[in-house]
Amino acid sequence: MADASEDPTIFTAHCLPSDPRLWATVTNAYLGTRVYHDTLHVSGVYNGACGDTHRAALPSPLNVQLEAPAGTGEQLTKTFTLDTNTGCFLHTLEDSSFRASQCIYAHRVLPHVLALSVSLSRLAAGSGPITVLLRAAFSPESTDLDLHLGPDFQGARYLYGHTLTPEQPGGPQQEVHMLWTPVPPALTLGQGYICHGLSPGGLSNGSREECYWGHVFWDQDLWMFPNVLMFHPEAARALLEYRIRTLAGALDNARNLGYQGAKFAWESAGSGLEVCPEDIYGAQEIHINGAVMLAFQLYYHSTQDLQLFRESGGWDVVSAVAEFWCSRVEWSPGEEKYHLRGVMPPDEYHSGVNNSVYTNVLVQNSLRFAAALAEDLGQPVPERWLLVADKIKVPFDLKQNFHPEFEGYEPGEEVKQADVVLLGYPVPFSLSPHVRRKNLEIYESVTSPQGPAMTWSMFAVGWMELKDPRRAWGLLERSFANITEPFKVWTENADGSGAVNFLTGMGGFLQAALFGFTGLRITRAGVIFDPMCPEGVSGVCVSGMSYQGNKLDFSFCNDSVTIEIRTRAGPWAPPLEAELWPSQARLPLPPGHKVSFPCSAGRIQRALPQEAEAASSPPRTSS
């Protein structure tokens, strides 16, 4: 008898019965066949006279055997499954590297349709081709029908005819018409889907003169990537692989500007070469490099995927960007600081400025990450990387206690969009609460109301960091002006102009929810949390977060936090714990168990060795 936990509507075996009569059947109200049988039947279609009348046997195109080619090496697991709930028969071939599935079914809604589908999926990292064979034994002949091949119809083969012998003398001979699609002799899974980047208006937009022509900007790396990484690290890796594939173009961009290393295009398409229609942006908005590096940094901390960096080109990107920064800065003997001159910050109302604070902080962050990664990979760390990181100028006004956007910026000058307020989040940069507040207040008052949609979400995140839910919510609500009815399509600008289906604005808004309310920050040591319920919201739940092979739920209300590790990808995924602040208490997080504690800040991190065993086991309960 089947285990009570198994679905009683599904029957599974690893081989077929020796008697073909006992193989599974698939039928609906009109068509029916046995799997791997050479005939099918149509309801009401008979051949033969009087006592010899029987269902007419039509040749079945579904008699296709799924096989792995010889010499695959590894022993395959074969599974045959009949799902009586869906009416599908499934044949699966599987080893450690791939799974091939063949599904045979009679369509429930379209009774004139019998269907066969084959799917191939990769179960392990790799890009080599995977091939399975499809053995078909179809012949358009029948002992019960006079059949003829007709002209192909919309890519399908056509067979028609009639029964040979009517049931009664002089009776009608029943007509049949059949369309089928021949199967190929083999099916090969190649490299699979290759990501070509995310553009501000998405794949549905981007024709000439529309939504930035489908080009890829910093929008992908800074505004969209953190959300993707939070739930789908494999998709996040695909976005990074786009940057790896276009590194050659980035190297050429740097050479064309007279610098070393790689300069990623402000507007990138297939090659990675600069395709921005206006030269000034491609030459001056070099902060794109910092956004690309930040994406690689977040991915590394979140996944510890060393393979991407050691074998798949990630290190080449990181080191090339570090070299660009070191060749682009200039030493100021008077200040004994490195300067970055002639740039355009995210605030595109100002060009050709010196020492954009946002850009220079990204230079620091990029070089320090490159140095730390080099140590992890056993690579030498060029002394210049850390020297530039430590000595680059980060403008700060001691008198007014805020960061001027660039050298010479005067409070009151209008700015286009979020710029300095990106320091702290999403750009990791230590700020005192007082300075963070001053930056927010000064730039909120001068940011253009015509600016792009993602701006106000970052102001909201800043006020959430400062535990001011009223002010945060008011700014977050300003984003709603960019959402159009009735399908909630986002526009770049509040007046409806600019890019539509504006993924950048959606990305900023989603980050406010995922990283603002929760206080989540991906760091080298773990995922920091510092939750805050927005006004009028009783609780927040983020379900399906991914961190180093663990899937977890993070929820909180005003007085408590709950964390549950739902699944672990495998034995390589480390046990986790929650360290609470300021008490430094460490709580094991065993899979499948909810762990709750009073609302506080803390960090989800790898369990220390003495706690690792506890984090892998359910908590003890008293009797």
Short mmCIF file of N, CA and C in Angstrom, two decimals, residues 364-481:
data_model
loop_
_atom_site.label_atom_id
_atom_site.label_comp_id
_atom_site.label_asym_id
_atom_site.label_seq_id
_atom_site.Cartn_x
_atom_site.Cartn_y
_atom_site.Cartn_z
N GLN A 364 35.84 54.08 -4.27
CA GLN A 364 36.30 53.46 -3.02
C GLN A 364 35.75 52.06 -2.86
N ASN A 365 34.45 51.94 -3.01
CA ASN A 365 33.78 50.66 -2.79
C ASN A 365 34.29 49.61 -3.78
N SER A 366 34.43 50.01 -5.05
CA SER A 366 34.88 49.08 -6.08
C SER A 366 36.27 48.55 -5.78
N LEU A 367 37.17 49.44 -5.43
CA LEU A 367 38.56 49.04 -5.22
C LEU A 367 38.71 48.18 -3.97
N ARG A 368 37.97 48.49 -2.93
CA ARG A 368 38.06 47.67 -1.71
C ARG A 368 37.46 46.29 -1.94
N PHE A 369 36.37 46.22 -2.71
CA PHE A 369 35.83 44.90 -3.04
C PHE A 369 36.81 44.11 -3.89
N ALA A 370 37.41 44.77 -4.89
CA ALA A 370 38.36 44.08 -5.76
C ALA A 370 39.52 43.52 -4.95
N ALA A 371 40.00 44.29 -3.99
CA ALA A 371 41.12 43.82 -3.16
C ALA A 371 40.72 42.63 -2.30
N ALA A 372 39.53 42.71 -1.68
CA ALA A 372 39.07 41.61 -0.84
C ALA A 372 38.83 40.34 -1.66
N LEU A 373 38.27 40.50 -2.86
CA LEU A 373 38.03 39.35 -3.72
C LEU A 373 39.34 38.73 -4.17
N ALA A 374 40.32 39.57 -4.48
CA ALA A 374 41.63 39.06 -4.89
C ALA A 374 42.20 38.15 -3.81
N GLU A 375 42.09 38.56 -2.56
CA GLU A 375 42.60 37.72 -1.47
C GLU A 375 41.85 36.40 -1.40
N ASP A 376 40.53 36.43 -1.57
CA ASP A 376 39.74 35.20 -1.53
C ASP A 376 40.13 34.25 -2.66
N LEU A 377 40.51 34.82 -3.80
CA LEU A 377 40.85 34.01 -4.96
C LEU A 377 42.33 33.65 -5.01
N GLY A 378 43.10 34.14 -4.06
CA GLY A 378 44.53 33.88 -4.07
C GLY A 378 45.27 34.68 -5.11
N GLN A 379 44.71 35.82 -5.51
CA GLN A 379 45.34 36.69 -6.49
C GLN A 379 46.13 37.78 -5.78
N PRO A 380 47.20 38.27 -6.38
CA PRO A 380 47.93 39.39 -5.77
C PRO A 380 47.07 40.66 -5.77
N VAL A 381 47.21 41.47 -4.75
CA VAL A 381 46.46 42.71 -4.64
C VAL A 381 47.38 43.87 -4.98
N PRO A 382 47.15 44.54 -6.11
CA PRO A 382 47.99 45.70 -6.43
C PRO A 382 47.89 46.76 -5.34
N GLU A 383 49.03 47.24 -4.90
CA GLU A 383 49.07 48.23 -3.81
C GLU A 383 48.29 49.49 -4.17
N ARG A 384 48.28 49.83 -5.45
CA ARG A 384 47.63 51.07 -5.90
C ARG A 384 46.12 51.03 -5.67
N TRP A 385 45.53 49.84 -5.74
CA TRP A 385 44.08 49.76 -5.56
C TRP A 385 43.68 50.34 -4.20
N LEU A 386 44.31 49.87 -3.15
CA LEU A 386 43.93 50.32 -1.82
C LEU A 386 44.42 51.74 -1.55
N LEU A 387 45.51 52.12 -2.18
CA LEU A 387 46.01 53.49 -2.02
C LEU A 387 45.00 54.48 -2.59
N VAL A 388 44.48 54.22 -3.80
CA VAL A 388 43.48 55.10 -4.39
C VAL A 388 42.20 55.08 -3.55
N ALA A 389 41.80 53.92 -3.09
CA ALA A 389 40.58 53.82 -2.28
C ALA A 389 40.70 54.66 -1.01
N ASP A 390 41.86 54.62 -0.39
CA ASP A 390 42.04 55.35 0.87
C ASP A 390 42.23 56.84 0.65
N LYS A 391 42.76 57.22 -0.52
CA LYS A 391 43.16 58.61 -0.72
C LYS A 391 42.25 59.39 -1.67
N ILE A 392 41.20 58.79 -2.21
CA ILE A 392 40.34 59.54 -3.11
C ILE A 392 39.53 60.55 -2.30
N LYS A 393 39.31 61.70 -2.89
CA LYS A 393 38.60 62.76 -2.18
C LYS A 393 37.10 62.46 -2.13
N VAL A 394 36.53 62.56 -0.94
CA VAL A 394 35.09 62.43 -0.74
C VAL A 394 34.60 63.77 -0.19
N PRO A 395 34.04 64.63 -1.03
CA PRO A 395 33.68 65.98 -0.59
C PRO A 395 32.72 65.96 0.62
N PHE A 396 33.04 66.83 1.59
CA PHE A 396 32.17 66.98 2.77
C PHE A 396 32.29 68.42 3.28
N ASP A 397 31.15 69.01 3.57
CA ASP A 397 31.09 70.38 4.08
C ASP A 397 31.02 70.33 5.60
N LEU A 398 32.13 70.60 6.26
CA LEU A 398 32.17 70.53 7.72
C LEU A 398 31.27 71.57 8.37
N LYS A 399 31.13 72.72 7.73
CA LYS A 399 30.34 73.80 8.32
C LYS A 399 28.87 73.45 8.32
N GLN A 400 28.37 72.92 7.19
CA GLN A 400 26.94 72.61 7.09
C GLN A 400 26.65 71.13 7.36
N ASN A 401 27.71 70.36 7.54
CA ASN A 401 27.56 68.96 7.93
C ASN A 401 26.78 68.12 6.92
N PHE A 402 27.14 68.26 5.64
CA PHE A 402 26.49 67.47 4.59
C PHE A 402 27.51 67.23 3.47
N HIS A 403 27.14 66.32 2.55
CA HIS A 403 27.99 66.02 1.40
C HIS A 403 27.54 66.83 0.19
N PRO A 404 28.34 67.82 -0.24
CA PRO A 404 28.00 68.50 -1.49
C PRO A 404 28.09 67.50 -2.65
N GLU A 405 27.21 67.65 -3.60
CA GLU A 405 27.14 66.69 -4.70
C GLU A 405 28.46 66.58 -5.45
N PHE A 406 29.18 67.68 -5.53
CA PHE A 406 30.48 67.72 -6.21
C PHE A 406 31.20 68.97 -5.72
N GLU A 407 32.44 69.10 -6.09
CA GLU A 407 33.21 70.29 -5.70
C GLU A 407 32.56 71.53 -6.30
N GLY A 408 32.23 72.50 -5.44
CA GLY A 408 31.62 73.73 -5.92
C GLY A 408 30.11 73.74 -5.87
N TYR A 409 29.50 72.61 -5.51
CA TYR A 409 28.03 72.60 -5.43
C TYR A 409 27.58 73.50 -4.28
N GLU A 410 26.55 74.31 -4.54
CA GLU A 410 25.97 75.17 -3.52
C GLU A 410 24.57 74.72 -3.19
N PRO A 411 24.25 74.57 -1.89
CA PRO A 411 22.88 74.19 -1.51
C PRO A 411 21.87 75.13 -2.16
N GLY A 412 20.80 74.52 -2.67
CA GLY A 412 19.78 75.28 -3.37
C GLY A 412 19.79 75.05 -4.87
N GLU A 413 20.92 74.55 -5.43
CA GLU A 413 20.95 74.23 -6.85
C GLU A 413 20.07 73.02 -7.13
N GLU A 414 19.23 73.14 -8.15
CA GLU A 414 18.32 72.05 -8.48
C GLU A 414 19.10 70.84 -9.00
N VAL A 415 18.67 69.65 -8.61
CA VAL A 415 19.24 68.40 -9.12
C VAL A 415 18.14 67.59 -9.79
N LYS A 416 18.54 66.75 -10.71
CA LYS A 416 17.56 66.02 -11.51
C LYS A 416 16.92 64.86 -10.75
N GLN A 417 17.74 64.13 -9.99
CA GLN A 417 17.25 62.87 -9.43
C GLN A 417 18.11 62.45 -8.25
N ALA A 418 17.77 61.29 -7.67
CA ALA A 418 18.52 60.76 -6.54
C ALA A 418 19.99 60.66 -6.92
N ASP A 419 20.84 61.20 -6.07
CA ASP A 419 22.28 61.22 -6.32
C ASP A 419 23.00 61.00 -4.99
N VAL A 420 23.23 62.06 -4.24
CA VAL A 420 23.91 61.94 -2.95
C VAL A 420 23.13 61.04 -2.00
N VAL A 421 21.80 61.04 -2.11
CA VAL A 421 20.99 60.24 -1.18
C VAL A 421 21.16 58.74 -1.43
N LEU A 422 21.86 58.35 -2.50
CA LEU A 422 22.13 56.94 -2.74
C LEU A 422 23.26 56.41 -1.86
N LEU A 423 23.97 57.33 -1.19
CA LEU A 423 25.01 56.92 -0.25
C LEU A 423 24.36 56.41 1.03
N GLY A 424 24.74 55.26 1.46
CA GLY A 424 24.09 54.59 2.60
C GLY A 424 23.25 53.44 2.10
N TYR A 425 22.42 53.69 1.13
CA TYR A 425 21.70 52.66 0.38
C TYR A 425 21.27 53.27 -0.95
N PRO A 426 21.53 52.55 -2.05
CA PRO A 426 22.07 51.19 -2.16
C PRO A 426 23.59 51.11 -2.10
N VAL A 427 24.28 52.25 -2.13
CA VAL A 427 25.74 52.22 -2.07
C VAL A 427 26.17 52.11 -0.61
N PRO A 428 26.90 51.07 -0.24
CA PRO A 428 27.33 50.93 1.16
C PRO A 428 28.32 52.03 1.52
N PHE A 429 27.95 52.84 2.51
CA PHE A 429 28.80 53.95 2.93
C PHE A 429 28.35 54.37 4.32
N SER A 430 29.30 54.42 5.23
CA SER A 430 28.97 54.71 6.62
C SER A 430 28.67 56.20 6.80
N LEU A 431 27.49 56.49 7.35
CA LEU A 431 27.06 57.86 7.60
C LEU A 431 26.50 57.95 9.01
N SER A 432 26.80 59.01 9.72
CA SER A 432 26.14 59.23 11.00
C SER A 432 24.69 59.58 10.74
N PRO A 433 23.78 59.29 11.68
CA PRO A 433 22.38 59.66 11.49
C PRO A 433 22.20 61.15 11.19
N HIS A 434 23.01 61.99 11.80
CA HIS A 434 22.86 63.43 11.58
C HIS A 434 23.21 63.81 10.14
N VAL A 435 24.31 63.25 9.62
CA VAL A 435 24.70 63.55 8.25
C VAL A 435 23.71 62.96 7.27
N ARG A 436 23.26 61.75 7.55
CA ARG A 436 22.25 61.14 6.67
C ARG A 436 21.02 62.02 6.60
N ARG A 437 20.58 62.54 7.72
CA ARG A 437 19.40 63.41 7.76
C ARG A 437 19.65 64.70 6.97
N LYS A 438 20.82 65.30 7.16
CA LYS A 438 21.11 66.55 6.45
C LYS A 438 21.14 66.33 4.94
N ASN A 439 21.75 65.23 4.49
CA ASN A 439 21.76 64.93 3.06
C ASN A 439 20.35 64.80 2.52
N LEU A 440 19.49 64.09 3.24
CA LEU A 440 18.11 63.91 2.80
C LEU A 440 17.38 65.24 2.76
N GLU A 441 17.49 66.03 3.77
CA GLU A 441 16.75 67.29 3.85
C GLU A 441 17.19 68.26 2.77
N ILE A 442 18.50 68.41 2.59
CA ILE A 442 19.00 69.38 1.62
C ILE A 442 18.61 69.01 0.20
N TYR A 443 18.73 67.73 -0.16
CA TYR A 443 18.47 67.34 -1.55
C TYR A 443 16.99 67.09 -1.83
N GLU A 444 16.23 66.74 -0.81
CA GLU A 444 14.79 66.59 -1.03
C GLU A 444 14.18 67.91 -1.49
N SER A 445 14.65 69.00 -0.93
CA SER A 445 14.05 70.30 -1.24
C SER A 445 14.43 70.82 -2.62
N VAL A 446 15.48 70.28 -3.24
CA VAL A 446 15.92 70.81 -4.53
C VAL A 446 15.83 69.79 -5.66
N THR A 447 15.31 68.60 -5.38
CA THR A 447 15.18 67.58 -6.43
C THR A 447 13.99 67.91 -7.32
N SER A 448 14.20 67.86 -8.63
CA SER A 448 13.17 68.26 -9.59
C SER A 448 11.94 67.36 -9.49
N PRO A 449 10.75 67.96 -9.42
CA PRO A 449 9.53 67.14 -9.44
C PRO A 449 9.32 66.46 -10.79
N GLN A 450 10.06 66.90 -11.81
CA GLN A 450 9.97 66.26 -13.13
C GLN A 450 10.98 65.11 -13.28
N GLY A 451 11.70 64.80 -12.20
CA GLY A 451 12.72 63.75 -12.28
C GLY A 451 12.12 62.36 -12.44
N PRO A 452 12.97 61.37 -12.68
CA PRO A 452 12.49 60.01 -12.95
C PRO A 452 11.93 59.31 -11.71
N ALA A 453 11.17 58.24 -11.98
CA ALA A 453 10.30 57.62 -10.97
C ALA A 453 11.03 57.00 -9.80
N MET A 454 12.27 56.58 -9.99
CA MET A 454 12.92 55.83 -8.91
C MET A 454 13.43 56.71 -7.79
N THR A 455 13.44 58.02 -8.00
CA THR A 455 14.08 58.94 -7.07
C THR A 455 13.48 58.90 -5.67
N TRP A 456 12.15 59.03 -5.58
CA TRP A 456 11.54 59.22 -4.26
C TRP A 456 11.61 57.97 -3.41
N SER A 457 11.71 56.81 -4.05
CA SER A 457 11.83 55.59 -3.26
C SER A 457 13.13 55.57 -2.47
N MET A 458 14.19 56.17 -3.02
CA MET A 458 15.46 56.18 -2.29
C MET A 458 15.45 57.19 -1.15
N PHE A 459 14.74 58.30 -1.32
CA PHE A 459 14.54 59.19 -0.17
C PHE A 459 13.77 58.45 0.92
N ALA A 460 12.76 57.68 0.51
CA ALA A 460 11.96 56.93 1.49
C ALA A 460 12.83 55.94 2.26
N VAL A 461 13.74 55.24 1.57
CA VAL A 461 14.63 54.30 2.25
C VAL A 461 15.47 55.03 3.29
N GLY A 462 15.96 56.22 2.93
CA GLY A 462 16.77 56.98 3.87
C GLY A 462 16.00 57.33 5.14
N TRP A 463 14.76 57.75 5.00
CA TRP A 463 13.97 58.10 6.19
C TRP A 463 13.59 56.85 6.98
N MET A 464 13.48 55.71 6.31
CA MET A 464 13.25 54.47 7.05
C MET A 464 14.46 54.11 7.89
N GLU A 465 15.66 54.33 7.33
CA GLU A 465 16.88 54.10 8.12
C GLU A 465 16.88 54.94 9.39
N LEU A 466 16.33 56.15 9.28
CA LEU A 466 16.30 57.07 10.42
C LEU A 466 15.05 56.88 11.29
N LYS A 467 14.26 55.83 10.98
CA LYS A 467 13.09 55.47 11.77
C LYS A 467 12.06 56.61 11.82
N ASP A 468 11.81 57.18 10.64
CA ASP A 468 10.78 58.21 10.51
C ASP A 468 9.73 57.71 9.51
N PRO A 469 8.81 56.84 9.98
CA PRO A 469 7.87 56.20 9.05
C PRO A 469 6.93 57.18 8.36
N ARG A 470 6.55 58.25 9.05
CA ARG A 470 5.62 59.21 8.44
C ARG A 470 6.24 59.86 7.22
N ARG A 471 7.47 60.34 7.39
CA ARG A 471 8.13 61.03 6.28
C ARG A 471 8.47 60.03 5.15
N ALA A 472 8.86 58.82 5.52
CA ALA A 472 9.17 57.81 4.51
C ALA A 472 7.94 57.49 3.67
N TRP A 473 6.81 57.31 4.33
CA TRP A 473 5.60 56.95 3.58
C TRP A 473 5.16 58.07 2.66
N GLY A 474 5.30 59.32 3.13
CA GLY A 474 4.92 60.45 2.28
C GLY A 474 5.73 60.51 1.01
N LEU A 475 7.02 60.19 1.09
CA LEU A 475 7.87 60.20 -0.10
C LEU A 475 7.59 59.00 -1.00
N LEU A 476 7.34 57.86 -0.38
CA LEU A 476 7.03 56.67 -1.17
C LEU A 476 5.75 56.89 -1.98
N GLU A 477 4.81 57.58 -1.39
CA GLU A 477 3.55 57.85 -2.09
C GLU A 477 3.75 58.71 -3.34
N ARG A 478 4.82 59.49 -3.36
CA ARG A 478 5.06 60.32 -4.54
C ARG A 478 5.34 59.47 -5.77
N SER A 479 5.80 58.24 -5.55
CA SER A 479 6.04 57.34 -6.67
C SER A 479 4.74 56.95 -7.37
N PHE A 480 3.62 56.99 -6.62
CA PHE A 480 2.36 56.55 -7.20
C PHE A 480 1.94 57.41 -8.39
N ALA A 481 2.47 58.63 -8.46
CA ALA A 481 2.12 59.51 -9.58
C ALA A 481 2.63 58.95 -10.91
#
